[in-house]
XYZ file of C-alpha atoms in Angstrom:
545
model
C 30.232 -18.748 -24.469
C 27.477 -19.406 -21.903
C 23.976 -19.687 -23.156
C 22.195 -16.446 -22.612
C 19.963 -14.012 -24.261
C 22.443 -11.260 -23.606
C 26.036 -11.019 -24.635
C 28.571 -11.686 -21.858
C 31.657 -10.217 -23.505
C 32.688 -8.200 -26.598
C 32.356 -10.204 -29.867
C 33.618 -9.539 -33.366
C 30.508 -7.587 -34.082
C 30.707 -5.598 -30.859
C 33.849 -3.608 -29.969
C 35.200 -3.764 -26.451
C 33.203 -1.554 -24.046
C 34.939 1.685 -22.980
C 31.998 3.010 -20.903
C 32.532 3.574 -17.132
C 29.972 4.125 -14.560
C 28.986 3.219 -11.001
C 27.210 0.074 -12.068
C 30.051 -1.246 -14.405
C 31.426 -3.602 -11.818
C 28.105 -5.383 -11.359
C 28.023 -7.099 -14.694
C 31.598 -6.641 -16.117
C 32.720 -10.355 -16.606
C 35.916 -11.391 -14.764
C 38.802 -13.386 -16.364
C 37.273 -16.786 -15.556
C 33.902 -15.685 -17.023
C 35.537 -14.797 -20.277
C 37.160 -18.310 -20.342
C 33.797 -19.836 -19.777
C 33.972 -20.104 -16.013
C 32.023 -18.281 -13.422
C 34.585 -16.276 -11.543
C 35.399 -12.536 -11.402
C 38.275 -10.275 -10.726
C 38.725 -9.043 -7.191
C 37.810 -5.505 -8.212
C 34.577 -6.654 -9.768
C 33.651 -8.642 -6.713
C 34.376 -5.751 -4.438
C 31.992 -3.620 -6.386
C 29.231 -6.054 -5.682
C 29.458 -5.780 -1.831
C 27.928 -2.314 -1.592
C 25.349 -3.245 -4.343
C 24.252 -6.286 -2.139
C 23.819 -4.006 0.888
C 21.772 -1.613 -1.190
C 19.718 -4.570 -2.494
C 18.900 -5.564 1.063
C 18.049 -2.149 2.238
C 15.691 -1.589 -0.905
C 13.820 -4.742 -0.150
C 13.440 -3.708 3.462
C 11.900 -0.367 2.624
C 9.101 -2.133 0.575
C 7.876 -3.676 3.892
C 5.558 -2.094 6.434
C 5.577 0.252 8.071
C 7.408 2.159 5.314
C 5.491 0.456 2.492
C 7.626 1.614 -0.353
C 6.438 -1.374 -2.294
C 7.994 -0.704 -5.825
C 11.332 -0.986 -4.081
C 10.881 -4.718 -3.668
C 11.383 -5.583 -7.444
C 13.998 -2.890 -7.458
C 15.895 -4.604 -4.696
C 15.645 -7.961 -6.348
C 16.980 -6.388 -9.561
C 20.152 -5.013 -7.774
C 20.493 -8.342 -5.930
C 20.312 -10.266 -9.186
C 22.812 -7.982 -10.958
C 25.449 -8.260 -8.208
C 25.386 -12.067 -8.690
C 25.993 -11.911 -12.408
C 29.399 -13.389 -13.572
C 30.647 -14.783 -10.162
C 31.199 -18.367 -9.068
C 28.497 -20.088 -7.110
C 30.574 -19.937 -3.951
C 31.085 -16.169 -4.306
C 27.365 -15.909 -4.983
C 26.699 -17.770 -1.757
C 28.525 -15.382 0.530
C 27.133 -12.341 -1.426
C 23.557 -13.714 -0.969
C 24.280 -14.069 2.805
C 25.453 -10.382 2.848
C 22.354 -9.216 1.057
C 20.220 -11.181 3.367
C 21.836 -9.664 6.383
C 21.253 -6.223 4.979
C 17.546 -7.161 4.472
C 16.774 -9.101 7.599
C 18.467 -7.045 10.261
C 16.362 -3.880 9.604
C 13.104 -5.698 8.569
C 13.159 -7.802 11.874
C 14.120 -4.884 14.281
C 11.007 -5.642 16.387
C 12.773 -8.711 17.756
C 15.032 -6.502 19.642
C 12.392 -6.234 22.233
C 13.515 -9.713 23.504
C 17.195 -8.709 23.342
C 19.698 -7.442 20.815
C 21.371 -10.845 20.785
C 18.157 -12.572 19.863
C 17.423 -10.050 17.168
C 20.865 -10.265 15.514
C 21.117 -14.062 15.817
C 17.621 -14.584 14.240
C 18.339 -12.110 11.504
C 21.587 -13.731 10.626
C 20.190 -17.165 10.682
C 17.486 -15.950 8.180
C 20.203 -14.389 6.008
C 21.867 -17.884 5.775
C 18.912 -19.013 3.676
C 19.907 -16.401 1.078
C 23.274 -17.947 0.642
C 22.093 -20.962 -1.383
C 19.801 -18.498 -3.215
C 22.798 -16.380 -4.135
C 24.627 -19.463 -5.388
C 21.642 -20.595 -7.413
C 21.179 -17.260 -9.082
C 24.920 -17.003 -10.008
C 24.349 -20.327 -11.739
C 21.147 -19.732 -13.603
C 22.577 -16.348 -15.020
C 24.264 -18.755 -17.607
C 20.944 -19.986 -18.922
C 18.282 -18.540 -21.339
C 15.234 -16.897 -19.680
C 17.226 -16.475 -16.467
C 14.735 -13.920 -14.955
C 12.186 -16.771 -14.779
C 14.749 -19.014 -13.004
C 15.770 -16.429 -10.554
C 12.280 -15.723 -9.703
C 11.639 -19.436 -9.098
C 14.716 -19.584 -6.825
C 13.123 -16.955 -4.619
C 10.161 -19.229 -4.212
C 12.387 -22.140 -3.367
C 14.324 -20.067 -0.688
C 11.064 -19.144 0.918
C 9.603 -22.630 0.748
C 12.802 -24.012 2.712
C 12.837 -20.966 5.104
C 9.181 -21.529 5.926
C 9.531 -25.222 6.775
C 13.040 -25.835 8.143
C 13.981 -26.015 11.071
C 11.322 -26.381 13.795
C 8.645 -25.571 11.275
C 10.366 -22.643 9.718
C 10.003 -18.879 10.060
C 8.213 -17.435 6.892
C 8.272 -13.883 7.990
C 9.234 -11.105 5.518
C 8.547 -13.147 2.340
C 8.556 -10.967 -0.921
C 4.835 -11.558 -1.153
C 4.166 -9.757 2.094
C 5.543 -6.577 0.713
C 2.824 -6.569 -2.025
C -0.362 -6.699 -0.078
C -1.898 -3.563 -1.714
C -0.478 -3.550 -5.318
C -1.456 -4.701 -8.767
C 0.261 -8.046 -7.842
C -1.996 -8.637 -4.880
C -4.915 -10.270 -6.874
C -2.565 -13.085 -8.044
C -2.701 -14.416 -4.560
C -6.261 -15.760 -5.392
C -4.791 -17.762 -8.158
C -1.485 -19.209 -6.727
C -1.253 -17.910 -3.126
C 1.711 -16.106 -1.573
C 4.225 -18.136 -3.475
C 2.845 -16.917 -6.844
C 3.032 -13.310 -5.600
C 6.681 -13.772 -4.498
C 7.328 -15.291 -7.904
C 5.943 -12.432 -9.810
C 7.668 -9.841 -7.552
C 11.061 -11.460 -8.111
C 10.206 -11.847 -11.768
C 9.682 -8.008 -12.108
C 12.935 -7.674 -10.424
C 14.614 -10.041 -12.913
C 13.096 -8.315 -15.851
C 14.351 -5.032 -14.467
C 17.725 -6.394 -14.159
C 17.534 -7.746 -17.688
C 16.505 -4.349 -19.031
C 19.242 -2.476 -17.212
C 21.882 -4.873 -18.484
C 20.637 -4.531 -21.991
C 20.531 -0.735 -21.723
C 24.155 -0.813 -20.398
C 25.250 -3.026 -23.210
C 23.616 -0.709 -25.740
C 25.674 2.150 -24.340
C 28.828 0.296 -24.038
C 28.978 -1.448 -27.388
C 27.212 0.926 -29.650
C 25.066 -1.843 -31.019
C 21.819 -0.235 -29.858
C 19.167 -1.865 -31.935
C 19.338 -5.490 -30.448
C 19.840 -4.383 -26.980
C 17.081 -1.774 -26.957
C 14.715 -4.391 -28.370
C 15.518 -6.524 -25.277
C 14.828 -3.484 -23.121
C 11.403 -3.210 -24.774
C 10.650 -6.900 -24.352
C 11.461 -6.728 -20.618
C 9.260 -3.652 -20.329
C 6.483 -5.431 -22.132
C 6.880 -8.490 -19.936
C 6.725 -6.314 -16.828
C 3.678 -4.481 -18.139
C 1.951 -7.733 -18.831
C 2.539 -8.965 -15.255
C 1.232 -5.675 -13.726
C -1.658 -5.340 -16.106
C -2.612 -8.992 -15.621
C -3.099 -8.393 -11.872
C -5.420 -5.377 -12.470
C -7.650 -7.709 -14.704
C -8.099 -10.496 -12.012
C -11.515 -10.317 -10.463
C -11.519 -10.319 -6.647
C -14.966 -11.381 -5.522
C -16.563 -9.729 -2.354
C -20.102 -11.022 -2.524
C -21.662 -13.247 0.125
C -24.415 -13.076 2.703
C -23.390 -10.561 5.265
C -23.113 -10.713 9.049
C -22.367 -8.056 11.643
C -19.146 -8.903 13.636
C -17.196 -7.091 16.440
C -13.603 -7.081 17.321
C -12.457 -6.257 20.921
C -9.100 -4.587 21.652
C -8.872 -4.346 25.452
C -5.356 -3.024 25.598
C -2.840 -4.030 28.229
C -1.492 -2.218 31.330
C 2.135 -0.898 30.892
C 3.402 -0.383 34.418
C 2.719 -0.723 38.126
C 1.277 -4.267 38.493
C 2.821 -7.611 39.456
C 2.572 -10.611 36.994
C -0.746 -11.868 38.331
C -2.166 -8.392 38.429
C -1.231 -7.776 34.919
C -2.933 -10.959 33.762
C -6.142 -10.018 35.665
C -6.060 -6.436 34.314
C -5.835 -7.679 30.740
C -8.911 -9.863 31.132
C -10.781 -7.088 32.926
C -9.936 -4.717 30.084
C -11.389 -7.021 27.530
C -14.483 -7.742 29.658
C -14.947 -4.011 30.116
C -14.761 -3.232 26.468
C -17.398 -6.111 25.822
C -19.731 -4.486 28.426
C -19.233 -1.260 26.723
C -20.237 -2.721 23.356
C -23.324 -4.156 25.017
C -24.196 -0.748 26.294
C -23.753 0.873 22.796
C -26.015 -1.748 21.256
C -28.712 -1.072 23.831
C -28.382 2.583 23.196
C -28.679 2.087 19.459
C -25.308 3.564 18.680
C -23.995 0.408 16.844
C -25.796 -2.546 15.366
C -25.944 -5.656 17.473
C -23.127 -8.018 16.462
C -23.786 -11.677 15.595
C -20.400 -12.651 16.900
C -17.538 -11.037 18.788
C -13.759 -11.875 18.721
C -11.369 -11.422 21.546
C -7.588 -11.701 20.967
C -4.946 -14.271 21.911
C -4.112 -13.996 25.661
C -7.134 -12.036 26.441
C -7.244 -14.232 29.560
C -3.919 -15.626 30.768
C -5.895 -17.005 33.684
C -7.219 -20.478 32.980
C -11.112 -19.988 32.899
C -11.601 -23.655 33.553
C -9.849 -23.580 36.829
C -9.980 -20.063 37.863
C -13.588 -19.227 39.125
C -12.969 -15.475 39.054
C -11.813 -15.542 35.420
C -14.768 -17.688 34.337
C -17.168 -15.467 36.018
C -15.591 -12.284 34.347
C -15.947 -13.849 30.938
C -19.284 -15.249 31.517
C -20.773 -11.895 32.672
C -19.263 -10.116 29.662
C -20.536 -12.652 27.054
C -23.985 -12.669 28.629
C -24.184 -9.040 28.563
C -23.373 -8.654 24.861
C -25.741 -11.820 24.271
C -23.856 -13.475 21.330
C -21.012 -16.045 21.126
C -17.526 -14.794 21.773
C -14.315 -16.337 20.656
C -12.058 -15.987 23.707
C -8.334 -16.207 23.567
C -7.103 -17.965 26.807
C -4.157 -19.954 28.159
C -5.153 -23.263 29.546
C -3.280 -25.939 31.394
C -3.062 -29.384 29.943
C -4.753 -32.136 31.948
C -1.460 -33.380 33.312
C -0.344 -29.802 34.167
C 2.964 -30.251 32.290
C 2.218 -27.914 29.424
C 0.084 -24.955 28.371
C -2.451 -24.803 25.589
C -2.996 -21.545 23.705
C -6.758 -21.687 22.959
C -9.430 -19.877 20.916
C -12.523 -20.888 22.897
C -16.143 -20.427 21.537
C -18.002 -19.019 24.602
C -21.824 -19.150 24.330
C -23.893 -16.711 26.442
C -26.127 -19.605 27.666
C -23.934 -22.681 27.799
C -20.480 -21.168 28.377
C -17.221 -22.541 26.979
C -17.589 -25.030 24.055
C -15.566 -25.856 21.049
C -11.976 -24.576 20.974
C -8.942 -24.420 18.804
C -5.383 -25.046 20.076
C -2.522 -23.251 18.423
C -0.828 -25.751 16.238
C 2.374 -23.916 15.537
C 3.824 -22.577 18.924
C 6.901 -20.365 18.573
C 10.180 -22.119 19.008
C 12.254 -20.400 21.704
C 9.303 -18.408 22.724
C 6.375 -20.790 23.425
C 8.448 -24.029 23.614
C 12.148 -24.732 24.015
C 13.893 -27.231 21.709
C 16.739 -28.890 23.529
C 15.563 -27.690 26.774
C 17.972 -29.416 29.092
C 21.021 -28.251 27.317
C 19.913 -24.610 26.540
C 18.576 -23.835 29.885
C 22.072 -24.453 31.228
C 23.817 -22.301 28.605
C 21.310 -19.335 28.436
C 19.646 -18.522 31.706
C 17.116 -16.323 29.870
C 15.316 -19.482 28.830
C 14.351 -20.200 32.299
C 11.466 -17.600 31.606
C 9.875 -20.408 29.559
C 9.115 -22.805 32.520
C 6.670 -24.992 30.592
C 6.342 -25.660 26.938
C 3.263 -24.880 24.945
C 1.316 -27.907 23.699
C 0.792 -28.245 19.964
C -2.841 -28.501 18.649
C -3.690 -31.438 16.444
C -6.659 -30.132 14.458
C -7.574 -27.063 12.362
C -9.451 -24.072 13.882
C -12.657 -24.349 11.960
C -15.515 -23.892 14.399
C -19.067 -22.619 14.568
C -19.288 -19.198 16.018
C -22.999 -17.922 15.977
C -24.462 -17.881 12.488
C -21.182 -18.690 10.677
C -18.179 -21.041 10.781
C -14.939 -19.288 11.401
C -11.390 -20.334 10.593
C -9.123 -19.528 13.457
C -5.305 -19.107 13.479
C -3.313 -17.671 16.369
C -0.666 -14.964 16.171
C 2.241 -15.722 13.639
C 0.431 -18.758 12.298
C -0.971 -16.237 9.771
C 2.463 -16.266 8.057
C 2.064 -19.998 7.189
C 0.361 -21.078 3.970
C -0.748 -24.452 5.264
C -2.213 -23.280 8.613
C -4.405 -20.575 6.908
C -5.367 -22.792 3.941
C -6.396 -25.569 6.361
C -9.058 -23.090 7.860
C -10.071 -21.259 4.695
C -13.196 -23.396 4.571
C -14.711 -21.180 7.323
C -16.961 -18.330 6.123
C -14.633 -15.873 7.975
C -11.137 -16.080 8.866
C -9.912 -14.951 12.320
C -6.338 -14.028 13.527
C -6.114 -13.958 17.393
C -2.864 -12.226 18.372
C -0.986 -10.706 21.250
C 1.496 -8.011 19.970
C 1.933 -6.309 23.352
C 5.668 -7.339 23.374
C 6.119 -6.030 19.872
C 4.179 -2.775 20.226
C 5.372 0.261 18.456
C 7.825 -1.900 16.160
C 7.533 -3.040 12.477
C 6.019 -6.422 13.494
C 2.343 -5.538 14.083
C 1.874 -3.664 10.805
C 3.818 -6.502 8.961
C 1.314 -9.023 10.471
C -1.549 -6.912 9.236
C -0.081 -6.866 5.793
C 0.067 -10.651 5.902
C -3.672 -10.690 6.895
C -4.518 -8.478 3.835
C -2.864 -10.837 1.570
C -4.594 -13.989 3.111
C -7.988 -12.157 2.684
C -7.437 -11.984 -1.148
C -5.745 -15.336 -1.303
C -8.718 -17.161 0.207
C -11.527 -14.669 -0.669
C -12.461 -14.264 2.967
C -13.091 -11.513 5.427
C -10.368 -11.529 8.058
C -10.961 -10.385 11.718
C -7.656 -9.512 13.444
C -8.025 -9.168 17.162
C -4.948 -8.006 19.049
C -4.592 -7.317 22.693
C -2.887 -4.007 22.207
C -3.085 -3.446 18.408
C -3.012 -3.637 15.528
C -6.621 -4.951 15.366
C -8.397 -4.817 12.054
C -11.368 -5.921 9.789
C -10.302 -6.801 6.424
C -12.573 -7.256 3.472
C -12.119 -10.202 1.024
C -10.467 -7.973 -1.567
C -7.902 -6.844 0.981
C -9.463 -3.417 1.808
C -9.171 -2.177 5.356
C -12.655 -1.736 6.770
C -11.518 -0.838 10.316
C -8.053 -0.534 11.822
C -7.033 0.362 15.432
C -4.103 2.304 16.836
C -1.763 0.657 19.190
C -2.057 0.655 23.030
C -5.609 2.084 23.144
C -8.811 0.226 23.750
C -10.945 -0.190 20.677
C -14.247 -1.663 19.560
C -14.758 -2.309 15.825
C -18.270 -3.217 14.487
C -18.922 -3.877 10.799
C -21.133 -5.751 8.490
C -19.092 -8.068 6.347
C -19.422 -10.801 3.701
C -19.417 -14.371 4.992
C -18.369 -16.229 1.897
C -18.455 -20.013 0.962
C -16.897 -20.131 -2.565
C -13.314 -21.231 -2.737
C -10.416 -19.487 -4.732
C -8.258 -21.169 -7.181
C -5.353 -20.824 -4.778
C -7.439 -22.947 -2.330
C -8.060 -25.679 -4.825
C -4.389 -25.753 -6.071
C -2.937 -25.693 -2.535
C 0.815 -25.979 -2.421
C 1.151 -27.250 -5.963
C 2.222 -23.806 -7.442
C 4.924 -23.283 -4.884
C 6.460 -26.854 -5.283
C 6.216 -26.677 -8.992
C 7.976 -23.247 -9.376
C 10.538 -24.221 -6.797
C 11.350 -27.508 -8.375
C 11.764 -26.150 -11.877
C 14.097 -23.475 -10.625
C 16.244 -25.788 -8.664
C 16.348 -28.139 -11.611
C 17.499 -25.179 -13.851
C 20.249 -24.388 -11.154
C 21.401 -27.987 -11.225
C 21.559 -28.009 -15.046
C 23.592 -24.743 -15.031
C 26.011 -26.181 -12.324
C 26.441 -29.397 -14.254
C 27.211 -27.295 -17.411
C 29.603 -25.160 -15.534
C 31.628 -28.160 -14.274
C 31.580 -29.704 -17.707
C 33.041 -26.470 -19.291
C 35.584 -26.168 -16.502
C 36.690 -29.792 -17.078
C 37.213 -29.080 -20.741
């Protein structure tokens, strides 16, 4: 019999189960399982297909904009139960199925670049859940399997966030828990710890559901109900522990401003669009300066513009430089300007955040280090442009920056990341030494989809993870000012001009998550993968006997 804390099959002390119900097929062992293997009857496997689809949909509903956050652990629980008692290879395709049911709806915003791109990206992301499904099918045979399943979720996200082309860490479990009792754990172990605990709650829920089912089916209520109580106590400990973690918000305060200029929607050619976007942000900055002079808002000590506020190179376009100069001098404080700049050889483009001083003009700058593959640069360009003509819209690759975005902006240092870099642990951790974090983004392409609110959710988790105020400046929304404890101080609507002014903490102390870095993620992932390896070796040994 496999090592487990719960009985896998009737024993002499427990008569065969006669209970029936809609969930019976999820954990009824198949013939191979009863013989010590990890197979399952066809009927039992068929029952898992709709369960996997339900699991994926439940997890999707936990993410913005729906924000039904308790459904993330519930989805993990169904995902886990659907993999119980199957072979690893069956678990792999079931995991892929659950991944497809999750990623297709959670990434619907990608449809703006084409249905084919959306479907392809979603299915590629779903592939990462195939080894996850195989691993969970294996570790079900071990004691403390809820812990190992949770660790495997961390391992899956680790790989997905790094491979290939630097990975795509969107829609991690942690990013569904940005305003829950689990959020404070980010300050201890970062996003990976929040993912681990979200999945652990799901594993404990699955453990409790299985124990309750066994109590009903076998009539041996006492031992199984004790396991239900133990799982409930474990879940309460996890949730309660999060409520007890202090999230500091102190620090000297500075007045900041975020500008959302908005973008024109129709009626202009490409060059006219770019000039109109720049003019919109300059106009809002002049409006801010007028409000300060009228005493309507306090004078900010720094201002942030979004990514692509100027798609006209201000170093080579005199009109663009003059427009920015006039606006910055009018407001009278340094402005972080998002601009596209040609590289010296003219072969590539740099996506920059430029510190623009009202007296000396452009100074220090940050170049985006993680350009988007197939969006801002094209891998295998010579081959792909011949196969897919749409890629001709990317005539030049974006250059990759080589240093972090910690820069002096007025009275503080800021740590700048650009657009979807906020999803990457390392990129944000590298700039967490700044007093304030900044996310410059251009969401115009993805407007009115799930992607802008999902990006805001990531920023809220990063605020808690690093104990920093975060300023999110978007061309068309959503722009926001987020307090170090994750509270929303200001939030814009989409496709409207907006000026946000607030007095916020500029902190210097580091969180435990900052000091530990990637260690929690690699440790949790390595232990879970090791457990899956032990379970796989044991399974092969049993089958060999």
